[in-house]
Tab-separated table of C-alpha atoms and ligand atoms in Angstrom:
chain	number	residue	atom	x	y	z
A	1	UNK	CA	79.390	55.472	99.353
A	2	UNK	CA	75.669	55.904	100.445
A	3	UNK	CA	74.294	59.862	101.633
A	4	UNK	CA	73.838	58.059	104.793
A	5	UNK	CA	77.656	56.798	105.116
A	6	UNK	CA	79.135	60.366	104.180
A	7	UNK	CA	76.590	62.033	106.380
A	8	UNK	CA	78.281	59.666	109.307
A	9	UNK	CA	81.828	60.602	108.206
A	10	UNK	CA	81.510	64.488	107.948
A	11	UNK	CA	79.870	64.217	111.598
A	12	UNK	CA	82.981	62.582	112.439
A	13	UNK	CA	84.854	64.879	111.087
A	14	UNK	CA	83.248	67.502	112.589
A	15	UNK	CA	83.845	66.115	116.242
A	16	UNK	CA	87.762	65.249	115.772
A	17	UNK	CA	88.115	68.374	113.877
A	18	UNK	CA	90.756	71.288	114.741
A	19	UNK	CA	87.792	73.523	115.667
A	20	UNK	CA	85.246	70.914	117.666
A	21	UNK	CA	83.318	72.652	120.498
A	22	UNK	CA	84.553	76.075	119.331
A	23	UNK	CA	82.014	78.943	118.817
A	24	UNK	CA	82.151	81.951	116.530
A	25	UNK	CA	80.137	84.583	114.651
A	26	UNK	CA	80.317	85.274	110.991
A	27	UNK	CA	79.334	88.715	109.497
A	28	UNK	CA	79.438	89.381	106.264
A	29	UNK	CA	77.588	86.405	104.081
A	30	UNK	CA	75.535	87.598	101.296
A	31	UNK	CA	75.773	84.696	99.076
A	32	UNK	CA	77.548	81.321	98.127
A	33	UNK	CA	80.243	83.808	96.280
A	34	UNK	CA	80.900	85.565	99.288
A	35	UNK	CA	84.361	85.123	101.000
A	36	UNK	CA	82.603	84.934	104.154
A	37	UNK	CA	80.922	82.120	103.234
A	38	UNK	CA	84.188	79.943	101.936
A	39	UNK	CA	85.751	80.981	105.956
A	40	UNK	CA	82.412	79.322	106.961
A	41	UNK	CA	82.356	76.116	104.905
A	42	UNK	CA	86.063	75.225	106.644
A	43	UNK	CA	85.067	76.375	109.747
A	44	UNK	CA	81.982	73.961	110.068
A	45	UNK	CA	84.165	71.523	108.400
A	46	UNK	CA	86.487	71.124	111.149
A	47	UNK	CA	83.854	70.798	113.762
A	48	UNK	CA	83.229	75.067	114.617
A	49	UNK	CA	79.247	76.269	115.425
A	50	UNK	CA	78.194	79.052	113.747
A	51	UNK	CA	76.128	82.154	114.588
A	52	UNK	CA	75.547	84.538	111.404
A	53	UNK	CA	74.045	88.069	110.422
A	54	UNK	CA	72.921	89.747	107.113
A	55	UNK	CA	72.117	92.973	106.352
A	56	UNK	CA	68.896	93.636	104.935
A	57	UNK	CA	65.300	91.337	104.981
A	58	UNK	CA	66.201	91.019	101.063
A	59	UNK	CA	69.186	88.769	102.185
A	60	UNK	CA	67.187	86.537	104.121
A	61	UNK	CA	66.308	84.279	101.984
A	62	UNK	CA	70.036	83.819	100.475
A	63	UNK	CA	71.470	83.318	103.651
A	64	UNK	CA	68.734	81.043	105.850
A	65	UNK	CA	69.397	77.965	102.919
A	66	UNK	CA	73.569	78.339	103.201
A	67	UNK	CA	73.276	78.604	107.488
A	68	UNK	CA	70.924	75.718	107.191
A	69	UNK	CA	73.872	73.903	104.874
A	70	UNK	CA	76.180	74.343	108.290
A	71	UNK	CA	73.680	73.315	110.594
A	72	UNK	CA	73.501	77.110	112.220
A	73	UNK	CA	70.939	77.992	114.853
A	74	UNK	CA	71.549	81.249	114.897
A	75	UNK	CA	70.690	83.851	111.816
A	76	UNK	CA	69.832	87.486	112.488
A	77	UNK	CA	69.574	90.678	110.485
A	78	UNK	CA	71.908	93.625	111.646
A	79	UNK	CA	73.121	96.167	109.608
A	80	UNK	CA	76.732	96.821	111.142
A	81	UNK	CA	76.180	100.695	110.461
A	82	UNK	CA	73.762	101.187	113.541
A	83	UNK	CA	75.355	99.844	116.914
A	84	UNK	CA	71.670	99.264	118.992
A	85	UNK	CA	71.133	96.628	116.441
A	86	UNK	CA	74.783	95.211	117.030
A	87	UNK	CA	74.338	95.201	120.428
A	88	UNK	CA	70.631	93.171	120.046
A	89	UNK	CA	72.558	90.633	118.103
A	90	UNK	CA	75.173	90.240	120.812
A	91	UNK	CA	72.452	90.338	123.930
A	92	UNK	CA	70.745	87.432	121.703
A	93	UNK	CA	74.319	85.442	121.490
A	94	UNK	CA	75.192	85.914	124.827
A	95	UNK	CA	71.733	83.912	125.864
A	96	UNK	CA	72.406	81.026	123.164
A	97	UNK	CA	76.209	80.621	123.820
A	98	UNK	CA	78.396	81.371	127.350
A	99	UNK	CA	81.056	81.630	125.585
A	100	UNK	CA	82.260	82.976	121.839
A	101	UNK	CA	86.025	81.751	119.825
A	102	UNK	CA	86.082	83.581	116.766
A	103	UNK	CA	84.376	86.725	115.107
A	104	UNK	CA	84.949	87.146	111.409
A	105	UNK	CA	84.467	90.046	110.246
A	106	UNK	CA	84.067	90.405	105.859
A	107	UNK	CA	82.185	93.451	105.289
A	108	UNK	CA	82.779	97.260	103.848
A	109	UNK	CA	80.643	99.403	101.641
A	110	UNK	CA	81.097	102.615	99.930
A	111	UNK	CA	79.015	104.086	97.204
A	112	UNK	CA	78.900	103.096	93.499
A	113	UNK	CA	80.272	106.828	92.133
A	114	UNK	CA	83.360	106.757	95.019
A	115	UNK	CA	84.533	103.642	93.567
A	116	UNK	CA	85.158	104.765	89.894
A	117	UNK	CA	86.966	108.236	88.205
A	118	UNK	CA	89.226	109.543	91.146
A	119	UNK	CA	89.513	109.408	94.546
A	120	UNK	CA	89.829	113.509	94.730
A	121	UNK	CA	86.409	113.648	94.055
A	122	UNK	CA	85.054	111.685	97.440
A	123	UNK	CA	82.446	113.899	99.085
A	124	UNK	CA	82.524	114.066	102.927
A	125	UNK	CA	79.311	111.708	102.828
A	126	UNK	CA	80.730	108.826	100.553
A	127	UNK	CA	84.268	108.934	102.772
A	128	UNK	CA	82.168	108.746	106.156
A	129	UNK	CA	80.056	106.001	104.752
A	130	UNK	CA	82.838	103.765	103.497
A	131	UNK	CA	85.302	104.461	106.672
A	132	UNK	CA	82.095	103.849	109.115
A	133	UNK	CA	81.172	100.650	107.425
A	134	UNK	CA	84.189	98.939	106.407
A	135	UNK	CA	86.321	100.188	108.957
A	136	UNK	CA	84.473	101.236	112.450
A	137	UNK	CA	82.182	97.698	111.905
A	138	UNK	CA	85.379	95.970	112.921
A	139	UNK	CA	86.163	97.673	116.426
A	140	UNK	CA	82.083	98.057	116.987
A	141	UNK	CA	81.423	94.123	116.773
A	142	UNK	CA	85.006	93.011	118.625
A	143	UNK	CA	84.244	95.752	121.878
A	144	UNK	CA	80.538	93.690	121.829
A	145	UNK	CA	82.558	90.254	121.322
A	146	UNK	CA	84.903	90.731	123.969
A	147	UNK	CA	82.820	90.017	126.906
A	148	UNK	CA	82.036	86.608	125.121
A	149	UNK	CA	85.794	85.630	125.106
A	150	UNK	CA	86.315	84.744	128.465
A	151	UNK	CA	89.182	82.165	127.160
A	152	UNK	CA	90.706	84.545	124.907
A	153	UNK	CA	89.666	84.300	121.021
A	154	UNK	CA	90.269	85.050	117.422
A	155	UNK	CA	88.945	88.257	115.140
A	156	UNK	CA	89.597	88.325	111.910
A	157	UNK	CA	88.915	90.677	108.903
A	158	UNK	CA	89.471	91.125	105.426
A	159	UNK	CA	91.157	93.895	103.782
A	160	UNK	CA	93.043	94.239	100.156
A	161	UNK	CA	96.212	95.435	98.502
A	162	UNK	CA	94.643	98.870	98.094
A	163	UNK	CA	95.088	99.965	101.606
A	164	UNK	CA	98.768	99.553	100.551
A	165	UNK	CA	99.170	100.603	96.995
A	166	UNK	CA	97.259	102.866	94.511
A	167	UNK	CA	94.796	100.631	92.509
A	168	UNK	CA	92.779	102.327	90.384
A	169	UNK	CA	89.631	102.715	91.401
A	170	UNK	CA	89.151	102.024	94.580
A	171	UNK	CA	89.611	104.926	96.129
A	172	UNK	CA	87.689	105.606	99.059
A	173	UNK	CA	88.112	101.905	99.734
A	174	UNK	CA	91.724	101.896	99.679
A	175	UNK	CA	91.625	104.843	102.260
A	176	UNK	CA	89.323	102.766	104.753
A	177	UNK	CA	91.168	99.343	104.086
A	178	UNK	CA	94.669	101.062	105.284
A	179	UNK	CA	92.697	102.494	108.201
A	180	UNK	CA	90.976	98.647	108.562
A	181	UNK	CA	94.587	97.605	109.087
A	182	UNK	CA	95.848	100.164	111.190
A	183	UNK	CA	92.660	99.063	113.735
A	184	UNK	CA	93.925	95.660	113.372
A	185	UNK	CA	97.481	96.574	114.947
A	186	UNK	CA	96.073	98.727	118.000
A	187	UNK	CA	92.724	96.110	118.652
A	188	UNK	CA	95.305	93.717	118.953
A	189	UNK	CA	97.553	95.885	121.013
A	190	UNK	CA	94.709	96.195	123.315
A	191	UNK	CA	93.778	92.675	123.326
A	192	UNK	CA	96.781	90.736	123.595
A	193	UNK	CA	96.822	90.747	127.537
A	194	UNK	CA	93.467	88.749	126.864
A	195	UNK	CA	94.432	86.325	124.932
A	196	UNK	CA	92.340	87.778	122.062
A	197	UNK	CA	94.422	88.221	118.562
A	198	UNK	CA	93.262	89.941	115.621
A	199	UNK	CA	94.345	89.441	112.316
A	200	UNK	CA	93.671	90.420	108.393
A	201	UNK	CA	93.974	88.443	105.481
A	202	UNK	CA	94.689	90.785	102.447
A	203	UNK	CA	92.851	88.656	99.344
A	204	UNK	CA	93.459	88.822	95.857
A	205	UNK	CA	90.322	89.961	93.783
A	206	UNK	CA	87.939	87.070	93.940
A	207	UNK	CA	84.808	88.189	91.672
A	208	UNK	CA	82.136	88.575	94.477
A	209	UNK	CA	79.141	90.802	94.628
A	210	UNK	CA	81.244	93.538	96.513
A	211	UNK	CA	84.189	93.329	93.738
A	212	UNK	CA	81.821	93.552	90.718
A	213	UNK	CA	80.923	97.151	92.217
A	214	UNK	CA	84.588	98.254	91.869
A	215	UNK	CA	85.200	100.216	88.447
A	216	UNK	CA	87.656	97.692	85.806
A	217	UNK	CA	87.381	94.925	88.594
A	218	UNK	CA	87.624	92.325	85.726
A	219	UNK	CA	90.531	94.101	84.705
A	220	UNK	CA	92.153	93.987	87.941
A	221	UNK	CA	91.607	89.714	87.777
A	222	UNK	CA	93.587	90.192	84.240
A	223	UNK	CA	96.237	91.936	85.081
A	224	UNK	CA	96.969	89.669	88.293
A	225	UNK	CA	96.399	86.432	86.235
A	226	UNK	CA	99.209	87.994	83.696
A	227	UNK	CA	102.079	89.193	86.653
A	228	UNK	CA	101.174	87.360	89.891
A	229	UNK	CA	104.304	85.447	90.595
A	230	UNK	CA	101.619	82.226	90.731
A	231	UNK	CA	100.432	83.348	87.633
A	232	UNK	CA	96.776	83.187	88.332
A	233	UNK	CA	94.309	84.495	90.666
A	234	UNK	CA	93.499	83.550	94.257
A	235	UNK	CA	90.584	81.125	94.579
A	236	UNK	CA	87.687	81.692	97.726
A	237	UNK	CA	88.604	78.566	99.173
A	238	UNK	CA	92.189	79.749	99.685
A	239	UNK	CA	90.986	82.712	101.304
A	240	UNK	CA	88.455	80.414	103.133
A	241	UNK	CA	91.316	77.918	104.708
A	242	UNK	CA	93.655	80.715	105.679
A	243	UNK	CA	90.724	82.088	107.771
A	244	UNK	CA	90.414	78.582	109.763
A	245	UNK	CA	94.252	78.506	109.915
A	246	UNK	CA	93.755	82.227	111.677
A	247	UNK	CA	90.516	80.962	113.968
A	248	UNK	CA	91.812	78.044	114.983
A	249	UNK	CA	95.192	77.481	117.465
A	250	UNK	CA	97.343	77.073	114.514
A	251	UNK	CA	98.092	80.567	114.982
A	252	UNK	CA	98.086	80.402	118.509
A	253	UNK	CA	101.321	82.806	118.412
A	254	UNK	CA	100.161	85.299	115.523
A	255	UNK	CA	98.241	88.981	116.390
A	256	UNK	CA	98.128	91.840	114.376
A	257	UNK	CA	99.234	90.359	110.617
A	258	UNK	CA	97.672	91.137	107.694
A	259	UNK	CA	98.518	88.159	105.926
A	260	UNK	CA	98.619	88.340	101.701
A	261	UNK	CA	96.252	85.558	100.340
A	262	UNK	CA	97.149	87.053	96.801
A	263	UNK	CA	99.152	84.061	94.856
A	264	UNK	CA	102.177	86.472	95.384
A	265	UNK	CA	101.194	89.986	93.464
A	266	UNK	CA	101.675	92.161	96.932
A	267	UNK	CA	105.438	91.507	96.201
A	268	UNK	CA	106.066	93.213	93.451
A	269	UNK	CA	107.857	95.928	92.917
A	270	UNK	CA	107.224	96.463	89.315
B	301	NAP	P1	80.245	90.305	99.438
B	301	NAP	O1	79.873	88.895	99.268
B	301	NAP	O2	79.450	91.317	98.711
B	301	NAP	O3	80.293	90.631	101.007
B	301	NAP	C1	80.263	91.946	101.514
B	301	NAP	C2	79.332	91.906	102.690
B	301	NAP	O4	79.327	93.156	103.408
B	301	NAP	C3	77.890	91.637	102.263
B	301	NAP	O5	77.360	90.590	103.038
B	301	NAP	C4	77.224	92.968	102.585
B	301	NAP	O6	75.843	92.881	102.817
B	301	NAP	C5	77.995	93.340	103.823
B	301	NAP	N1	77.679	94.693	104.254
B	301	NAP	C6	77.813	95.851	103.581
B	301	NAP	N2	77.353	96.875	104.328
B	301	NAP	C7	76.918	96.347	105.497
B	301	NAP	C8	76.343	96.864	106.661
B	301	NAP	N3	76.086	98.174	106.826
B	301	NAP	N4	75.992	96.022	107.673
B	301	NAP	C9	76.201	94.696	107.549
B	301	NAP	N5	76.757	94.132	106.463
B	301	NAP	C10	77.103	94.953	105.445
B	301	NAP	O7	81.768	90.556	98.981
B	301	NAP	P2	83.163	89.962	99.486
B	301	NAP	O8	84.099	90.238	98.373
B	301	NAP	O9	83.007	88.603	99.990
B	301	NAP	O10	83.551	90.964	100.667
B	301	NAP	C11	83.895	90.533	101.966
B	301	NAP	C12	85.104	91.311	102.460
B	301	NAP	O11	86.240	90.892	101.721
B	301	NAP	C13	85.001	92.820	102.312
B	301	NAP	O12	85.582	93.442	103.426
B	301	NAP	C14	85.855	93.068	101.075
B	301	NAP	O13	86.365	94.378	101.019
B	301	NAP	C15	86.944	92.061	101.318
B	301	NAP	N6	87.790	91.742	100.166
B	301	NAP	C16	87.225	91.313	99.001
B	301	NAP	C17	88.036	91.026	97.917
B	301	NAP	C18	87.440	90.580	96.607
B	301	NAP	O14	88.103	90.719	95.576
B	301	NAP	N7	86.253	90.035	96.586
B	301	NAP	C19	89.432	91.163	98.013
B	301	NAP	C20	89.969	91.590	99.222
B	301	NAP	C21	89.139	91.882	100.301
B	301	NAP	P3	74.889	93.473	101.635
B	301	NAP	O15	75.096	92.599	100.446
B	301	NAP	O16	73.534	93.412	102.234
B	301	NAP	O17	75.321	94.884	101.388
């Protein structure tokens, strides 16, 4: 098959897809290994349009070549941690696009030193830091989404088996991933009425920029591989499709899961 001829069937694709004519906003893509960036590639697949932010002008020219891959027209920097810039991004949106379907949301941060040795040691600046970034972000960027969902809409985020358990090392980001999730259950208590559910998807470790920071991450991939009931590790895609199945109507009847993209391991007892 010619370029050409595969250019004219993904177009096709695109317009008979699950998400044709839907809109949504993507934060959270720092590269082509980001999980943010799988949730995109089957988003655009099935037809969706695509607005994106990154944090920091040393981003930019990572992310303008992968929004230019899924034909995005919309690409600006915000750093989640300061809301006037959240709110610029949204006053931009809202003059591009009446209307928004889906916000996801794939971003937390906490310093290098909280995410090895023990959690005990967390000083009141590293635990605000990684609760205001990887938790807040998520209820600051759905309040500014919500006047965008005039026919209700999807949120989801991205959380991990340490909000649950104790895995070792991560810490702080254990503490704001189980607060990550408890925001999940009252946004979409508040949100229902509107039509608007929100939803996490707890992934395996996938070895992205953000996992490489976490103390014995390679490790953790091990130790999955070895006792996952799958026996292996989650791959981005998976974690990619299960966001489209959560954006799209497919789970037209779901609001306030986290649901375990983790090839089984959150079952374990032992
Ligand atoms: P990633 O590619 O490094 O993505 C993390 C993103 O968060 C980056 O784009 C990062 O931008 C952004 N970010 C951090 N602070 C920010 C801020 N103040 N404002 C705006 N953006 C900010 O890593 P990832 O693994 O795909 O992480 C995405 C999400 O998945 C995270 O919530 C993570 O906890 C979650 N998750 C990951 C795994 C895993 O094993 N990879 C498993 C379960 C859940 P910068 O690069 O500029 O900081």
């Amino acid at each position: 098959m010619t370029a050409a001829e595969t250019e004219v069937l993904d177009k096709t694709a695109r317009e008979t897809g699950m998400m044709a004519g839907k809109r949504g906003i993507i934060f959270g893509v720092a590269n082509e290994r980001s999980l943010a960036w799988y949730c995109a590639k089957y988003l655009y697949e099935q037809g969706a349009d695509l607005a994106f932010t990154y944090q920091g002008e040393a981003l930019e020219k990572r992310i303008m070549p992968l929004a230019e891959k899924v034909e995005s027209e919309f690409v600006e920097m915000c750093d989640l941690g300061d809301d006037a810039q959240i709110d610029k991004v949204f006053d931009k949106l809202s003059k591009k696009w009446d209307s928004l379907d889906f916000l996801i949301h794939a971003v937390a941060f906490a310093n290098k030193e909280d995410l090895e040795g023990h959690y005990v040691n967390t000083t009141r600046e590293g635990f605000r830091l990684a609760l205001d970034v990887s938790c807040y972000t998520l209820t600051a960027v759905t309040n500014r989404a919500l006047p965008m969902m005039k026919d209700g809409g999807s949120v989801v985020t991205l959380t991990y088996y340490g909000a649950e358990k104790v895995v070792p090392h991560y810490n702080v980001m254990g503490v704001a991933k189980a607060a990550l999730e408890s925001s999940v259950m009252y946004l979409a208590a508040d949100l229902g009425e509107k039509n608007v559910r929100v939803n996490a998807i707890s992934a395996g470790p996938v070895k992205t920029l953000a996992a490489m920071g976490i103390a014995g991450f390679r490790d953790m991939l091990k130790l999955v591989e070895q006792k996952a009931p799958m026996k292996r590790n989650v791959e981005a895609d998976e974690v990619g499709k299960t966001a489209l199945y959560l954006a799209s109507d497919l789970s037209s009847g779901v609001t306030g899961e986290v649901i375990h993209v983790d090839c089984g391991y959150s079952i374990l007892g032992m």
